[in-house]
One Martini backbone bead per residue (centre of mass of N, CA, C, O) as a GRO file, in nm:
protein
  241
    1UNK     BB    1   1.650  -8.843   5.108
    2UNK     BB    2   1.489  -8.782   4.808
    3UNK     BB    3   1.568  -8.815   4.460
    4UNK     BB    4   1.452  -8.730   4.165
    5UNK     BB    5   1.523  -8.853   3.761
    6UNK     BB    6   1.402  -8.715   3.476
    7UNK     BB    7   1.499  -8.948   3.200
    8UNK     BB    8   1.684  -8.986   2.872
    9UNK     BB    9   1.917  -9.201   2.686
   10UNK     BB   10   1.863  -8.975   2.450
   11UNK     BB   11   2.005  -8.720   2.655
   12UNK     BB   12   2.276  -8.546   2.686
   13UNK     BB   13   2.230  -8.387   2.913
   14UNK     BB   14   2.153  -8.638   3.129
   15UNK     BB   15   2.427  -8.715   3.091
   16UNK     BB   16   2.583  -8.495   3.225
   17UNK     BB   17   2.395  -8.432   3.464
   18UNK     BB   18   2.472  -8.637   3.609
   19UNK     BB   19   2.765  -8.604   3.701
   20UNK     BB   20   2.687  -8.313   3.799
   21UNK     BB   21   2.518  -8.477   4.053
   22UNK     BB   22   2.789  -8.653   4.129
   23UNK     BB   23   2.947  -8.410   4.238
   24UNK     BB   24   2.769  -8.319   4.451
   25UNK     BB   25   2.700  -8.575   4.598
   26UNK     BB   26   2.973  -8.651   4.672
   27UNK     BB   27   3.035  -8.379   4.889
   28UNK     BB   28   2.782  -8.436   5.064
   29UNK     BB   29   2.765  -8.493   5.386
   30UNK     BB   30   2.465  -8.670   5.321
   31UNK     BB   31   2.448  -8.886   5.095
   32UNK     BB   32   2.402  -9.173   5.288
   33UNK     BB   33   2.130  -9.062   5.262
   34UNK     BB   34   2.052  -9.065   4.975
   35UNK     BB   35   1.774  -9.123   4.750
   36UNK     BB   36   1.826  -9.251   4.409
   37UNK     BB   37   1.622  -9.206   4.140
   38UNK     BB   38   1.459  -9.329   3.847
   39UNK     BB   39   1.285  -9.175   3.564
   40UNK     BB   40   1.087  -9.181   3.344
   41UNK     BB   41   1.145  -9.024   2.972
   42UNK     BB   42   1.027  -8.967   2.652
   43UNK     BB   43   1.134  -8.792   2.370
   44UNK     BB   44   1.037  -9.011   2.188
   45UNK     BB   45   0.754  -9.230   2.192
   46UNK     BB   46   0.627  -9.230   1.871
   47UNK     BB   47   0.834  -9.417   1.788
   48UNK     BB   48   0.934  -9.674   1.666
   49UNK     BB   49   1.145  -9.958   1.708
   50UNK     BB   50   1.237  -9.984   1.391
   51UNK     BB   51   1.302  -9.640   1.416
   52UNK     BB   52   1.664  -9.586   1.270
   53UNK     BB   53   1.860  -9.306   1.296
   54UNK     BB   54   2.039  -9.091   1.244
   55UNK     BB   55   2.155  -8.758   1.453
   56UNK     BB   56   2.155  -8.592   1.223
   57UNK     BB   57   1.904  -8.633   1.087
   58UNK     BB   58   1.682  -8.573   1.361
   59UNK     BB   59   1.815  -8.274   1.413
   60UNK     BB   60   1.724  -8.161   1.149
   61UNK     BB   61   1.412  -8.248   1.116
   62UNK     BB   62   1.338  -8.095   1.407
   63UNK     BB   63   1.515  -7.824   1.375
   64UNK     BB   64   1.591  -7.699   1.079
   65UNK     BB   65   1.902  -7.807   1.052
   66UNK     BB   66   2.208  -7.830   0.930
   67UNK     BB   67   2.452  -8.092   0.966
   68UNK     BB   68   2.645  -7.887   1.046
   69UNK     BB   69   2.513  -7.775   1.267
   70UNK     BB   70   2.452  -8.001   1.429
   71UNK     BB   71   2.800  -8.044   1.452
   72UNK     BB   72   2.832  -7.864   1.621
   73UNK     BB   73   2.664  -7.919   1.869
   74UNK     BB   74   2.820  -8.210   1.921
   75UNK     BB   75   3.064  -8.116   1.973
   76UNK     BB   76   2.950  -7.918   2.228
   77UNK     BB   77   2.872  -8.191   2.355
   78UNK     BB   78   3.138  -8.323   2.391
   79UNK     BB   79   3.293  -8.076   2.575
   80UNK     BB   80   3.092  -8.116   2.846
   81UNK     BB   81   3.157  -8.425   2.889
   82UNK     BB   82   3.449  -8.400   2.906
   83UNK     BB   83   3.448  -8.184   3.150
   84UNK     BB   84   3.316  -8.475   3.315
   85UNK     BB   85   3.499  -8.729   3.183
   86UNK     BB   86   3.353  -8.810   2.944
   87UNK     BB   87   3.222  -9.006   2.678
   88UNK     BB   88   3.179  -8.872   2.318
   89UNK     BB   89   3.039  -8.913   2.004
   90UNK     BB   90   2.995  -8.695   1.745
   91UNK     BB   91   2.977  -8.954   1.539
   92UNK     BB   92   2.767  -9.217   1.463
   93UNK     BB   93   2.493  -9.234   1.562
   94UNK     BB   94   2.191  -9.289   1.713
   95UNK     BB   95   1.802  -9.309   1.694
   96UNK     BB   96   1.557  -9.415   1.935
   97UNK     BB   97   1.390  -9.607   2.098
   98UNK     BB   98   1.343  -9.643   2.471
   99UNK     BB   99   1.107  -9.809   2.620
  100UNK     BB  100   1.301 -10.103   2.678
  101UNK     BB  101   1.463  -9.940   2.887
  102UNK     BB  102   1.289  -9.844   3.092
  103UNK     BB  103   1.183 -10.120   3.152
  104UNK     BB  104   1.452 -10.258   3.246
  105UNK     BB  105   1.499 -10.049   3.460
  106UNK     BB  106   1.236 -10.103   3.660
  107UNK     BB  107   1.414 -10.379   3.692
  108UNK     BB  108   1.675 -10.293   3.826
  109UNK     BB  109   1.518 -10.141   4.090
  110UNK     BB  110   1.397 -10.426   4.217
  111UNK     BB  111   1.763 -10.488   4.219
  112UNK     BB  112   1.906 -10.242   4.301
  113UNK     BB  113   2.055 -10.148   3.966
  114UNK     BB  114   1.983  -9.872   3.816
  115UNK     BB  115   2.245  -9.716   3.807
  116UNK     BB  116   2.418  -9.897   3.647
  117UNK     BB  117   2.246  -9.917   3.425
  118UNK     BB  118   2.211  -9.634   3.284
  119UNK     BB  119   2.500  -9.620   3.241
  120UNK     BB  120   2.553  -9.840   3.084
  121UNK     BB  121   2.372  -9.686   2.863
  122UNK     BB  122   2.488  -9.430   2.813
  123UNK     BB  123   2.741  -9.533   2.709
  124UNK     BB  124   2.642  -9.716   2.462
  125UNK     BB  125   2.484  -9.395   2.347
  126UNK     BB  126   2.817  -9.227   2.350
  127UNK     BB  127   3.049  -9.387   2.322
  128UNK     BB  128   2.993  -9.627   2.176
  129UNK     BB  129   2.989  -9.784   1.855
  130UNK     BB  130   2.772 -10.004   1.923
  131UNK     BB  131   2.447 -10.002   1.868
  132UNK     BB  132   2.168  -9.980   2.090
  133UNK     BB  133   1.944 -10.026   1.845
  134UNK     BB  134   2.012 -10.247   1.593
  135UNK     BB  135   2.055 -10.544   1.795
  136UNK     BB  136   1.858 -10.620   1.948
  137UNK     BB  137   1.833 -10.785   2.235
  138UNK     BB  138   2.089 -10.879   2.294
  139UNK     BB  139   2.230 -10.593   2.373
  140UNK     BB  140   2.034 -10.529   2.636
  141UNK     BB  141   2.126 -10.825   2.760
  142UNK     BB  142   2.421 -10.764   2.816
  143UNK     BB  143   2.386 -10.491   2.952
  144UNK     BB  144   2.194 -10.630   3.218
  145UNK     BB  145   2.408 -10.805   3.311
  146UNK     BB  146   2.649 -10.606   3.358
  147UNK     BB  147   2.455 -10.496   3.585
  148UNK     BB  148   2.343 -10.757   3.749
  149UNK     BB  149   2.123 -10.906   3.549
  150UNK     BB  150   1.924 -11.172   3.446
  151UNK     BB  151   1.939 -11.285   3.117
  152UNK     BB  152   1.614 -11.411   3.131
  153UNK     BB  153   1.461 -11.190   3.282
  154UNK     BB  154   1.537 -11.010   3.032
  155UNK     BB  155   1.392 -11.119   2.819
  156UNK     BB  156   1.105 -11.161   2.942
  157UNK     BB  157   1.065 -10.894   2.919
  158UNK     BB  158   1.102 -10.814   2.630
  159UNK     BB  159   0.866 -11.023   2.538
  160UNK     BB  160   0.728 -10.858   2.707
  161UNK     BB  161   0.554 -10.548   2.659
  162UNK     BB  162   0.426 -10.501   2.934
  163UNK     BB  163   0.640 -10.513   3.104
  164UNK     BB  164   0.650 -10.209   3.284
  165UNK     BB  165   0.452 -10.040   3.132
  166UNK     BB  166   0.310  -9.891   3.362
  167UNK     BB  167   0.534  -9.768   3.495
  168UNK     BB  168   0.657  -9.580   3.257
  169UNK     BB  169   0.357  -9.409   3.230
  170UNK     BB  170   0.362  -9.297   3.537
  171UNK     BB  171   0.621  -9.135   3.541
  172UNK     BB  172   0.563  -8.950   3.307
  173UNK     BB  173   0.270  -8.828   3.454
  174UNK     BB  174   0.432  -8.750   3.689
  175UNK     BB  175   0.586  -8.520   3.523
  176UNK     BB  176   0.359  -8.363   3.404
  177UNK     BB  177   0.259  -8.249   3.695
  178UNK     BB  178   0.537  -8.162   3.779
  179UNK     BB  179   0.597  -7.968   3.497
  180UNK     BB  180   0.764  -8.146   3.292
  181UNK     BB  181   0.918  -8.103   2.971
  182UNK     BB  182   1.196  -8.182   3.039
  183UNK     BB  183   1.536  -8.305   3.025
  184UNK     BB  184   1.641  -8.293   3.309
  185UNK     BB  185   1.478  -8.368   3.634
  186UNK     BB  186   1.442  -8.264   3.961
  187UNK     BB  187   1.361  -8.431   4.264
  188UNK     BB  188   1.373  -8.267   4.594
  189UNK     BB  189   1.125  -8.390   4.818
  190UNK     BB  190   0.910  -8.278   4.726
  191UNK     BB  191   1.016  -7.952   4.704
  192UNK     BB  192   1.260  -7.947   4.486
  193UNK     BB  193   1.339  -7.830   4.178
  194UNK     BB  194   1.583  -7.929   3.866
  195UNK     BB  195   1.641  -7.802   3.535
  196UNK     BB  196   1.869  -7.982   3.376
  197UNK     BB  197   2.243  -7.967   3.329
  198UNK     BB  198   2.335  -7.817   3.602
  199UNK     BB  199   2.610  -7.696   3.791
  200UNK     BB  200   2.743  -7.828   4.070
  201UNK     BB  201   2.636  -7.594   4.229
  202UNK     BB  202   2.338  -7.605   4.217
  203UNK     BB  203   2.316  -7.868   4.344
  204UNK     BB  204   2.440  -7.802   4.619
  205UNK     BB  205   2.230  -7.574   4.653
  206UNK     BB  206   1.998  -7.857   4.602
  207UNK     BB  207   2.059  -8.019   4.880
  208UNK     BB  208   2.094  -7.803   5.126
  209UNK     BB  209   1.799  -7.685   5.109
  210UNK     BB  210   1.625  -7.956   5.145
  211UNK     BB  211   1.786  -8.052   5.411
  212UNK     BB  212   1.704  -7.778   5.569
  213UNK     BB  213   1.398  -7.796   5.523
  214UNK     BB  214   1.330  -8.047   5.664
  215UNK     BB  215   1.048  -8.179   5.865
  216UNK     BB  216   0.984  -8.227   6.114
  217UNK     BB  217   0.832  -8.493   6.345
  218UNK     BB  218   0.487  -8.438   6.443
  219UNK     BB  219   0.344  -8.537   6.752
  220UNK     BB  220   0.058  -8.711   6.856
  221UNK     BB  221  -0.035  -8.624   7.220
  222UNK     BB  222  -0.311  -8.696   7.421
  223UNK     BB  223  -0.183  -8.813   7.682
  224UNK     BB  224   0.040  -8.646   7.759
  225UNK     BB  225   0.306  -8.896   7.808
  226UNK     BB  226   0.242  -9.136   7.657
  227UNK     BB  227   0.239  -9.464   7.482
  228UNK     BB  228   0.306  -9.734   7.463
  229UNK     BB  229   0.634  -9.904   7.378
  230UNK     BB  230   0.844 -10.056   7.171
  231UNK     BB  231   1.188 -10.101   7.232
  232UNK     BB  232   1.529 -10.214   7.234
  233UNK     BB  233   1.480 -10.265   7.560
  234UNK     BB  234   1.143 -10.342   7.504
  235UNK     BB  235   0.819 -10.393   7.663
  236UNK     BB  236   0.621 -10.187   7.854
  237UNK     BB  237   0.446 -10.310   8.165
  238UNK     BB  238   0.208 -10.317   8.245
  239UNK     BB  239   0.043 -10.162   8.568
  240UNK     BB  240  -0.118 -10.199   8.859
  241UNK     BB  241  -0.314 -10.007   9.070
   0.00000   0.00000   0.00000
């Protein structure tokens, strides 16, 4: 069974939602049948690359509200953070474009290591001092190195614009498609969508149903006794009449 992950980098629901999903999937009986994909959602696609503000300055201007309110906001999302066991800093974040963050996770996905770069970069852009967004490609570099990738081929992809951006954008239009317009967004064997950062209980009834539901699959069988076919223990020799 396959789930697929529609999140950004900048988006803290997606942070928290992700621990929330792998506490129901930590306990899920087959589990280890379950293949778990991240796919791209830019909550700001916009904004330019060296366009970065704090957080509390962004969602003043985003939402109408006073930065009393923002870290209020932000206060109440540390405490659902911590309940989750994360690490979150209420003050002094960024915000920035994710574009170039989405692009090295696709190149994580062909090595193996998607899940490892993107808690790591979820790590550094809710929890460390050190901003994601201002320290330019060698943060980027060495975070994922940290994830097990090379990085030569972390840089080349950073110096091309282009690479993976096909990638990213295909992501995307196929978010629109299955109607999700905020993240985190859970598509389970593309047959049940969760939307949010809802409760690990709601992930375990999104698992449990997803996986009772899968169709057996169903063979066409014309000339009704099976033909020829090889298996573990060799190949069927035609006999002769």
């Amino acid at each position: 069974m396959r789930v697929e992950i529609w999140s950004d980098i900048a988006c803290p629901w997606c942070y928290v939602g992700k621990a929330r999903f792998e506490k129901a999937l930590e306990a899920f009986p087959h589990r280890d049948a379950v293949e778990v994909v991240h796919r791209s959602f830019e909550l700001d696609p916009g904004r330019a690359k060296d366009d970065v503000q704090p957080v509390l300055a962004m969602l003043s201007k985003k939402y109408g509200m006073s930065e009393a309110q923002a870290q209020a906001g932000e206060e109440n999302l540390g405490a659902q953070a911590a309940a989750e066991g994360l690490a979150y800093r209420t003050r002094d974040r960024d915000h920035g474009n994710t574009f170039d963050l989405h692009r090295l996770l696709h190149l994580a996905k062909e090595h193996g290591r998607q899940d490892e770069l993107i808690q790591i970069f979820y790590r550094a852009n809710f929890a460390e001092e050190r901003s994601l967004f201002t320290e330019g490609d060698e943060r980027l570099v060495e975070l994922a190195v940290e994830a097990g990738l090379d990085a030569g081929e972390v840089r080349r992809v950073l110096a091309d614009p282009t690479a993976y951006a096909d990638e990213v954008r295909a992501d995307e239009r196929e978010a629109a498609e299955l109607g999700a317009n905020g993240v985190p967004f859970f598509v389970l064997d593309r047959t049940y969508g969760v939307s949010g950062a809802q409760p690990a209980e709601v992930f375990t009834q999104a698992l449990t149903k997803a996986w009772g539901d899968r169709s057996p699959l169903k063979l066409i069988d014309q000339g009704g006794a099976g033909a020829e076919a090889c298996g573990p223990d060799g190949c069927a020799v035609p006999q002769q009449g």
